[in-house]
Amino acid sequence: MQHVFPLAYSASPLSTVDEPSIPTVNNGNDSPSHVILFYVNGRRYQLPSPPPTLLLAAFLRDTLRLTGTKIGCGEGGCGACTVMLGSYDRRTEKVTFQAINACLRPICSMDGFAIWTVEGLTKAGGEVTPEGEHVHPIQSRLVAAGGTQCGFCTPGWCMAMYGLVSQRQQEGAEGGTEGGLRKEEVERAFAGNLCRCTGYRPILEAFKSLAEGEGVKEGGKERGKGEGEDEEDEEEGWVKVDCSMGRGEGGALVDLEDMCTSLPPSLPPSLPSPPPRRIPNSTGTGGSSTSEAAVQAVLNACDILLARLQPFLSPPDPPPSSPPTWSAAVQAAAAEGVNLAAEGWFAPPTDRGAPFDYFVYCSAFSEVELDLLTGEVTIAASTIVYDAGRSLNPQVDIGQIEGAFVQGLGYYLTEEVEFDPEGRLLTNGTWHYKPPGVNDIPLHFDVSLLPPLSAAVEAGTREQRRSRTKVEKVGQGEEKKEKEGLILSSKATGEPPFMLASSAYFGVVAAIREGKREWGQGGECTSGETLAKEVPLAISATIKKRIEAIDVPVEAFVL
Ligand code: FES
Ligand code: FES
């Protein structure tokens, strides 16, 4: 019953196997038992007579409290529960690794296997963050590329990649080669993992870089900022805005100097670093407003601090010959016992009827290829140009745009919602409802942000950029509210780009029209309206609807 795995090479996950006293997990069943024995993250467990219905995912989460393994669909369709399985074949004396769905595997089928979860991956990691946390290179690459937003899918992706890398390393060790992984393999390997946030591109980019030993381009720095801006930002000092919800808003960074417009120029503020505190959200996250609401709360906190510091920045009597430096003012305030910590609070206006009355501008171009016989669509390229104003964090904004676009692809092309005559939802699982997967995204996917305004123009409009709702009393108990500007010139990126995926839908419609023309159906098309009449294709334009719209004549199938 007891398999001892050979330590094939030092980097092998098998090297984490130890021989502690064997924990016995009590199943509360006193009947004669068949004991199964297996490893989890290098630790050996024995389990007498496990119930045949007990699944590995539930055992890991509920019994071992290894809750990094998530359960999404529970039916093998999303990959959230992915763990790595190691097995040893006595006959061939070979070790193999593979990623499996823990939601589908009964624990009683685990006898003699070794299982690794994301907790084991973290322990196996050779990198240590500045906060002292151990991470595996797979995880740090994913973070650097912006490949995680809400994070629910992330352990599954990491373990799927770990399974792939471990197997290649094992094969390399057995064959005396380096056991490398090619980018093309990475592209094909993750069809079983879904992500609803990122749009997949950064995940693939991170894993491909790992496959070929390249560095990772950090999305925000590479794609959203001008040369030299990083260094400048470092000098100016940053404030991290932390939110508890949403598709990535928590990473929004804002420039302190920009917020505290009356700080002395060119003096980097020296901020003490108390442990971060969390305050409840002032409103639900949604409507692409979370980042800006959080930043507005930071602005409000900065206003409080500036008001407290004002007597030290501009001492009244007698006025000094030169204004005190920022650090001198802060030190003087601290010596006087001034509270230098402040909590900001912002609740968005609740005007009914016009909750989001500002506009974003963006455009998308998509090139699609349609197989007229099967109805299958390949999106060859999508190019998006987006006006995010002055982006609070380009990496987050680009991630939001890509994620929203790919969600839109699902809405326009695959995610059909069906109900039975009694109103019961029929498309209630991954076998019937089809969100886009990693192979459905554009082969070439390029998102760029319009460059922000020049520094001179920005300086001139700084005050207008500070968003406030000006409230004026205009009568007994009456108030007039007026919106002023945007938060630091930023513009929302969370949900508006969803609609840009219509570019792919219209590409499909145009391709169907061209196909019909080949068969002598349809005439010249002059406008979008004519196109819609000529090719009625309801949304979601699923493969079934596409085939019906193409209406292939039977002769087309004759060779
Ligand atoms: S929870 Fe296992 S595949 Fe979705
Ligand atoms: S980050 Fe993938 S589902 Fe949210």
XYZ file of C-alpha atoms and ligand atoms in Angstrom:
567
model
C 0.000 0.000 0.000
C 2.803 2.371 0.690
C 4.501 3.839 -2.339
C 7.764 5.630 -1.959
C 8.238 7.985 -4.842
C 11.714 8.211 -6.279
C 13.287 11.629 -5.901
C 13.955 12.009 -9.569
C 15.437 15.478 -9.509
C 15.863 18.238 -7.025
C 13.243 20.571 -8.496
C 10.617 17.845 -8.442
C 7.551 18.463 -6.334
C 8.236 14.970 -5.025
C 11.154 16.350 -3.109
C 8.641 17.832 -0.687
C 7.498 14.375 0.380
C 8.313 13.806 4.015
C 7.603 10.973 6.381
C 5.715 12.416 9.330
C 3.597 10.352 11.632
C 0.701 9.388 9.432
C -2.464 11.330 10.234
C -5.512 9.115 10.245
C -8.659 10.893 9.239
C -11.613 9.496 11.135
C -14.647 8.995 8.962
C -16.907 8.206 11.935
C -17.556 4.735 10.592
C -16.762 1.751 12.862
C -17.435 -0.948 10.293
C -14.564 -3.111 8.980
C -12.525 -0.813 6.838
C -10.446 -0.702 3.745
C -7.800 1.913 4.380
C -6.675 4.114 1.550
C -3.373 5.890 1.762
C -2.308 8.952 -0.154
C -0.181 12.077 0.057
C -1.366 15.681 0.134
C 1.316 18.318 -0.337
C 3.977 15.810 0.666
C 2.228 14.653 3.814
C 0.921 11.121 4.086
C -2.680 10.429 5.086
C -4.635 7.259 5.650
C -8.369 7.149 5.489
C -10.395 4.108 6.534
C -13.397 3.253 4.387
C -14.177 6.654 2.911
C -17.741 7.041 1.678
C -17.839 6.390 -2.064
C -19.606 9.701 -2.629
C -16.954 11.792 -0.872
C -15.206 13.866 -3.514
C -11.600 14.970 -3.368
C -12.497 18.673 -3.573
C -14.837 18.425 -0.591
C -12.297 16.383 1.381
C -9.536 18.926 0.758
C -11.693 21.887 1.681
C -13.868 20.546 4.487
C -11.629 17.979 6.172
C -8.100 19.256 5.585
C -9.236 22.918 5.403
C -7.164 23.436 2.260
C -9.578 26.031 0.937
C -7.290 27.304 -1.806
C -8.933 24.651 -3.965
C -12.188 26.242 -5.119
C -15.435 24.684 -6.229
C -17.107 26.558 -9.080
C -19.323 24.432 -11.278
C -18.858 21.116 -9.474
C -19.203 19.297 -12.786
C -15.792 19.430 -14.429
C -16.423 22.482 -16.581
C -14.569 25.403 -14.993
C -11.232 24.195 -13.605
C -11.534 26.100 -10.313
C -10.930 22.857 -8.400
C -7.793 21.853 -10.317
C -5.105 20.077 -8.288
C -2.022 18.197 -9.402
C -1.934 14.435 -9.181
C 1.304 12.478 -9.059
C 1.356 8.745 -9.623
C 4.002 6.055 -9.732
C 3.707 3.089 -12.058
C 5.563 0.160 -10.470
C 5.628 -1.727 -13.719
C 7.330 0.990 -15.755
C 8.875 2.636 -12.685
C 7.748 5.966 -14.027
C 6.286 8.933 -12.248
C 3.685 11.034 -14.002
C 2.033 14.300 -13.101
C -1.253 15.635 -14.353
C -3.786 18.289 -13.480
C -7.172 16.880 -12.484
C -10.554 18.247 -11.476
C -10.932 17.504 -7.780
C -14.704 17.970 -8.029
C -14.985 14.836 -10.160
C -12.679 12.461 -8.296
C -13.977 10.371 -5.392
C -11.477 10.299 -2.559
C -11.609 6.499 -2.583
C -9.941 6.565 -6.010
C -6.910 8.372 -4.574
C -5.266 5.316 -3.019
C -1.546 5.404 -3.734
C -1.578 8.843 -5.354
C 0.113 12.082 -4.387
C -1.926 15.275 -4.563
C -0.696 18.849 -4.579
C -2.919 21.823 -3.900
C -2.125 25.508 -4.234
C -1.034 25.529 -0.581
C 1.663 22.997 -1.477
C 2.644 25.043 -4.507
C 3.183 28.076 -2.320
C 5.395 26.083 0.026
C 7.367 24.724 -2.911
C 7.962 28.260 -4.202
C 11.466 29.575 -4.156
C 10.580 33.274 -4.026
C 9.865 35.417 -1.015
C 7.852 38.626 -1.273
C 8.853 41.815 0.576
C 6.115 40.888 3.060
C 7.907 37.595 3.746
C 5.392 35.370 1.956
C 6.613 32.408 -0.040
C 5.397 32.269 -3.606
C 6.061 29.971 -6.505
C 7.361 31.497 -9.768
C 4.091 30.463 -11.425
C 2.251 32.697 -8.980
C 4.635 35.629 -9.162
C 4.548 35.580 -12.979
C 0.784 35.612 -12.903
C 0.722 38.582 -10.564
C 3.334 40.504 -12.560
C 1.339 40.046 -15.764
C -1.928 41.173 -14.156
C -3.342 37.674 -14.628
C -5.576 37.680 -11.579
C -8.458 39.940 -10.658
C -11.085 38.489 -8.316
C -8.750 35.504 -7.845
C -11.372 32.758 -7.701
C -9.996 30.928 -10.719
C -6.331 31.594 -9.912
C -5.461 28.493 -7.827
C -6.898 26.303 -10.582
C -4.797 27.987 -13.262
C -1.675 27.739 -11.130
C -2.169 24.049 -10.453
C -2.935 23.304 -14.107
C 0.331 25.008 -15.048
C 2.170 23.250 -12.225
C 0.963 19.892 -13.524
C 2.182 20.722 -17.008
C 5.573 22.004 -15.890
C 6.123 19.113 -13.480
C 5.330 16.526 -16.121
C 7.703 18.140 -18.609
C 10.434 18.335 -15.977
C 9.868 14.703 -15.110
C 10.103 13.680 -18.758
C 13.227 15.781 -19.082
C 14.779 14.148 -16.027
C 14.025 10.688 -17.383
C 15.268 11.544 -20.856
C 18.301 13.494 -19.715
C 17.014 16.728 -21.275
C 15.976 20.062 -19.851
C 12.314 19.139 -20.119
C 11.257 22.507 -21.523
C 7.773 23.642 -22.357
C 6.835 25.317 -25.613
C 4.524 28.308 -25.897
C 2.216 26.421 -28.239
C 1.718 23.757 -25.582
C 0.668 26.402 -23.107
C -1.881 27.767 -25.555
C -3.481 24.351 -25.914
C -3.282 23.193 -22.315
C -5.910 25.270 -20.562
C -9.161 24.602 -22.368
C -10.629 23.320 -19.094
C -10.053 26.475 -17.045
C -12.487 29.381 -17.103
C -11.869 32.934 -15.971
C -14.653 35.516 -15.942
C -12.466 38.519 -15.183
C -9.185 38.782 -17.009
C -9.954 37.979 -20.634
C -7.198 35.304 -20.482
C -4.495 37.238 -22.340
C -2.416 38.114 -19.252
C -2.678 34.551 -17.916
C -1.388 33.133 -21.173
C 1.316 35.772 -21.335
C 2.512 34.891 -17.836
C 2.583 31.155 -18.490
C 4.195 31.486 -21.894
C 6.956 33.583 -20.382
C 7.536 30.838 -17.859
C 7.571 28.237 -20.588
C 10.340 29.878 -22.517
C 12.194 31.442 -19.648
C 11.441 35.028 -20.597
C 10.673 37.950 -18.354
C 7.115 39.091 -17.903
C 6.010 42.403 -19.233
C 4.185 44.146 -16.469
C 1.063 45.313 -18.259
C 0.729 48.740 -16.691
C 4.329 49.729 -16.935
C 4.849 48.410 -20.432
C 1.610 49.406 -21.992
C 0.259 52.404 -20.222
C 3.065 54.682 -19.229
C 5.586 56.817 -20.962
C 9.283 56.316 -20.706
C 10.741 57.396 -17.403
C 7.365 57.791 -15.725
C 7.921 54.917 -13.341
C 10.935 56.567 -11.768
C 9.092 59.829 -11.503
C 6.153 58.126 -9.821
C 8.474 56.466 -7.340
C 9.805 59.856 -6.373
C 6.398 61.415 -5.952
C 5.087 58.701 -3.619
C 2.000 56.580 -4.054
C -1.057 55.768 -2.074
C -2.497 52.311 -2.390
C -6.264 52.197 -2.545
C -7.554 48.936 -1.186
C -11.041 47.683 -1.974
C -12.519 44.402 -0.965
C -14.572 43.640 -4.062
C -14.681 43.942 -7.793
C -12.688 42.811 -10.807
C -9.376 44.373 -9.895
C -10.179 47.798 -8.557
C -8.122 47.028 -5.463
C -4.939 47.662 -7.390
C -5.794 51.215 -8.309
C -2.945 53.512 -7.473
C -3.251 57.194 -7.261
C -0.703 59.902 -7.226
C -0.624 61.656 -3.879
C 0.787 64.880 -5.238
C -2.093 65.048 -7.675
C -4.638 64.569 -4.957
C -3.165 66.969 -2.470
C -2.949 69.854 -4.870
C -1.675 72.289 -2.291
C 1.350 70.231 -1.266
C 4.609 72.053 -1.887
C 5.771 71.049 -5.368
C 8.708 68.689 -5.870
C 8.881 67.617 -2.247
C 8.230 63.924 -1.921
C 5.925 63.412 1.028
C 7.282 61.041 3.605
C 4.398 58.902 4.728
C 4.404 56.796 7.852
C 3.114 53.302 7.143
C 0.581 52.220 9.708
C -0.951 48.836 9.049
C -3.774 49.203 6.520
C -7.279 49.313 7.893
C -10.418 48.326 6.111
C -13.594 50.298 6.223
C -16.928 49.114 4.905
C -17.933 50.010 1.368
C -20.130 53.079 1.224
C -22.105 51.527 -1.597
C -22.278 48.317 -3.587
C -19.462 47.838 -6.058
C -20.762 48.103 -9.573
C -21.482 50.422 -12.436
C -17.734 50.747 -13.050
C -17.657 53.262 -10.229
C -15.693 51.450 -7.529
C -12.184 52.697 -8.269
C -13.316 56.265 -8.517
C -15.428 56.066 -5.372
C -12.459 54.615 -3.475
C -10.135 57.306 -4.807
C -12.639 59.989 -3.852
C -12.542 58.625 -0.297
C -8.736 58.932 -0.366
C -9.076 62.505 -1.624
C -11.382 63.267 1.260
C -8.852 61.810 3.706
C -6.118 63.936 2.102
C -8.268 67.045 2.522
C -8.616 66.284 6.228
C -4.851 65.844 6.594
C -4.100 69.009 4.651
C -6.464 71.027 6.810
C -4.668 69.753 9.931
C -1.266 70.526 8.419
C -2.173 73.949 7.083
C -1.060 75.892 10.192
C 2.358 74.242 9.895
C 2.681 74.656 6.125
C 1.721 78.358 6.257
C 2.420 79.613 9.770
C 0.395 82.808 10.247
C 2.381 85.019 12.541
C 4.990 86.119 11.726
C 5.089 84.611 8.196
C 8.448 82.908 7.607
C 10.768 84.269 4.942
C 10.517 80.952 3.097
C 7.735 78.388 3.500
C 8.644 75.372 5.643
C 9.508 72.178 3.865
C 6.945 69.409 3.785
C 8.921 67.204 6.147
C 9.527 70.125 8.541
C 5.802 70.879 8.598
C 4.949 67.218 9.217
C 7.518 66.961 12.005
C 6.253 70.166 13.621
C 2.674 68.887 13.465
C 3.697 65.533 14.939
C 5.582 67.309 17.751
C 2.383 69.240 18.544
C 0.442 65.983 18.779
C -1.568 66.493 15.588
C -3.292 63.339 14.384
C -1.622 62.503 11.063
C -3.896 59.621 10.158
C -7.275 60.216 8.559
C -10.082 58.095 7.249
C -11.865 59.183 4.095
C -15.452 58.420 3.259
C -17.335 58.887 0.050
C -20.790 57.788 -0.953
C -21.720 58.432 -4.589
C -24.637 60.779 -5.221
C -27.919 58.962 -5.257
C -29.728 61.126 -7.826
C -32.378 58.945 -9.275
C -32.579 58.615 -13.035
C -29.021 59.662 -13.850
C -26.676 57.580 -11.749
C -23.809 57.419 -14.221
C -24.044 60.597 -16.214
C -20.678 60.746 -17.809
C -19.390 59.276 -21.015
C -16.492 57.160 -22.140
C -15.150 56.960 -25.660
C -13.672 53.882 -27.237
C -13.598 51.934 -30.449
C -12.869 48.373 -31.492
C -12.011 46.628 -34.700
C -12.433 42.860 -34.974
C -11.530 40.540 -37.792
C -13.387 37.228 -37.738
C -13.169 34.056 -39.759
C -16.326 32.005 -40.174
C -16.453 28.395 -41.291
C -19.564 28.424 -43.462
C -20.090 24.674 -43.177
C -19.729 24.301 -39.407
C -20.577 27.812 -38.192
C -17.401 27.955 -36.117
C -15.883 31.375 -35.560
C -12.256 32.320 -35.031
C -11.537 35.878 -34.003
C -8.331 36.578 -35.855
C -7.747 39.981 -34.294
C -9.340 42.584 -32.072
C -7.866 46.015 -31.627
C -9.286 48.354 -29.025
C -8.469 51.983 -28.424
C -9.900 53.331 -25.204
C -10.030 56.754 -23.632
C -9.475 56.071 -19.939
C -8.596 59.708 -19.343
C -5.623 59.708 -17.069
C -5.661 56.078 -16.039
C -5.487 55.464 -12.287
C -3.566 52.268 -13.040
C -3.020 51.266 -16.683
C -2.479 47.595 -15.866
C -5.779 47.402 -14.021
C -7.581 49.411 -16.703
C -6.279 47.276 -19.560
C -7.205 44.161 -17.591
C -10.703 45.524 -17.068
C -11.079 46.336 -20.767
C -9.877 42.920 -21.917
C -12.016 41.132 -19.354
C -15.137 43.086 -20.266
C -14.525 42.536 -23.978
C -14.245 38.766 -23.525
C -17.379 38.736 -21.376
C -19.028 40.589 -24.254
C -17.855 37.899 -26.664
C -19.780 35.421 -24.548
C -22.874 37.594 -24.572
C -22.804 38.097 -28.342
C -21.637 34.682 -29.502
C -22.057 31.831 -27.006
C -23.930 32.512 -23.770
C -27.541 31.740 -24.513
C -29.954 31.712 -21.595
C -32.867 29.297 -21.986
C -35.929 28.671 -19.831
C -38.531 25.951 -19.937
C -42.236 26.861 -20.321
C -42.578 27.051 -16.518
C -39.776 29.595 -16.334
C -37.120 27.258 -14.957
C -33.594 28.005 -16.083
C -32.336 25.275 -18.388
C -28.858 26.641 -19.027
C -27.761 26.299 -15.420
C -24.356 24.663 -15.724
C -21.219 24.555 -17.799
C -22.562 21.715 -19.915
C -25.353 23.945 -21.242
C -24.111 27.487 -20.751
C -20.931 28.407 -22.580
C -18.787 31.289 -21.355
C -15.796 31.986 -23.593
C -12.719 29.905 -22.865
C -9.067 30.575 -23.400
C -9.282 29.416 -27.019
C -12.125 31.811 -27.847
C -10.232 35.056 -27.367
C -8.815 36.954 -30.346
C -5.601 35.453 -31.689
C -4.186 38.966 -31.779
C -5.595 41.033 -28.955
C -4.356 44.567 -28.654
C -5.685 47.136 -26.218
C -4.233 50.584 -25.957
C -5.176 53.608 -23.914
C -5.190 57.043 -25.426
C -2.255 58.986 -24.010
C -3.170 61.287 -21.134
C -3.236 65.027 -21.556
C 0.105 66.775 -21.645
C 1.483 67.930 -18.312
C 0.818 71.578 -19.180
C -2.828 70.985 -20.011
C -3.196 68.817 -16.928
C -1.771 71.505 -14.683
C -4.246 74.010 -16.078
C -7.210 71.766 -15.455
C -6.152 70.235 -12.164
C -8.842 71.877 -10.112
C -11.550 70.889 -12.567
C -10.367 67.311 -12.448
C -11.048 66.993 -8.778
C -14.479 65.546 -8.792
C -16.863 67.000 -6.335
C -20.563 67.237 -6.150
C -21.091 70.884 -5.358
C -24.129 71.320 -3.165
C -25.813 74.716 -2.968
C -28.742 75.639 -0.787
C -31.289 77.210 -3.110
C -34.272 77.481 -0.835
C -35.891 76.183 2.295
C -34.739 72.557 2.503
C -33.798 72.502 -1.175
C -30.409 71.743 -2.606
C -28.938 72.103 -6.051
C -26.311 69.495 -6.905
C -23.806 69.960 -9.645
C -21.113 67.528 -10.709
C -17.615 68.830 -11.243
C -15.098 67.048 -13.404
C -13.856 63.500 -12.982
C -11.581 61.879 -10.439
C -8.102 62.883 -11.566
C -9.367 62.812 -15.174
C -9.873 59.059 -14.993
C -12.717 57.358 -16.826
C -14.419 54.070 -16.108
C -13.165 50.895 -17.749
C -15.042 48.116 -15.957
C -18.218 47.632 -17.941
C -18.409 49.930 -20.997
C -15.917 47.849 -23.058
C -18.366 44.944 -22.864
C -20.229 46.477 -25.800
C -17.092 46.602 -27.949
C -17.481 42.861 -28.498
C -20.320 43.774 -30.861
C -17.490 44.308 -33.367
C -17.017 40.522 -33.449
C -20.766 39.947 -33.765
C -21.047 42.328 -36.721
C -18.000 40.647 -38.238
C -19.866 37.336 -38.096
C -22.966 38.892 -39.665
C -20.894 40.392 -42.478
C -19.127 37.061 -43.036
C -22.468 35.260 -43.309
C -23.634 37.802 -45.870
C -20.500 37.273 -47.927
C -21.022 33.517 -47.761
C -24.605 33.835 -48.924
C -23.488 35.967 -51.832
C -21.175 33.180 -52.900
C -24.274 31.029 -53.250
C -26.111 33.709 -55.170
C -28.295 34.814 -52.242
C -28.619 38.450 -51.235
C -27.673 41.589 -53.092
C -25.553 44.639 -52.540
C -25.535 45.826 -48.989
C -25.331 49.506 -48.315
C -26.056 50.029 -44.648
C -26.096 48.348 -41.284
C -29.878 48.318 -41.393
C -29.899 46.439 -44.699
C -27.312 44.056 -43.313
C -29.484 43.266 -40.300
C -32.480 42.584 -42.558
C -30.452 40.476 -44.922
C -28.858 38.372 -42.172
C -31.215 38.048 -39.213
C -28.949 36.698 -36.485
C -30.268 36.966 -32.961
C -27.987 37.459 -29.962
C -26.500 35.284 -28.563
C -25.400 34.198 -32.001
C -24.687 30.622 -30.960
C -23.291 28.114 -33.383
C -26.802 26.720 -33.973
C -28.178 30.134 -34.887
C -25.195 30.836 -37.105
C -25.748 27.649 -39.064
C -29.432 28.488 -39.454
C -28.537 31.994 -40.636
C -25.927 30.712 -43.088
C -28.552 28.338 -44.489
C -26.020 26.366 -46.488
C -27.483 24.886 -49.690
C -27.066 21.142 -49.769
C -24.905 21.405 -52.898
C -22.224 23.070 -50.799
C -21.587 19.744 -49.084
C -20.974 17.893 -52.354
C -17.288 17.323 -52.997
S -15.513 22.963 -9.780
Fe -14.429 21.361 -10.652
S -14.348 21.871 -12.738
Fe -15.625 23.399 -11.895
S -9.739 36.341 -11.859
Fe -10.472 34.646 -12.984
S -12.542 34.482 -12.410
Fe -11.874 36.326 -11.468
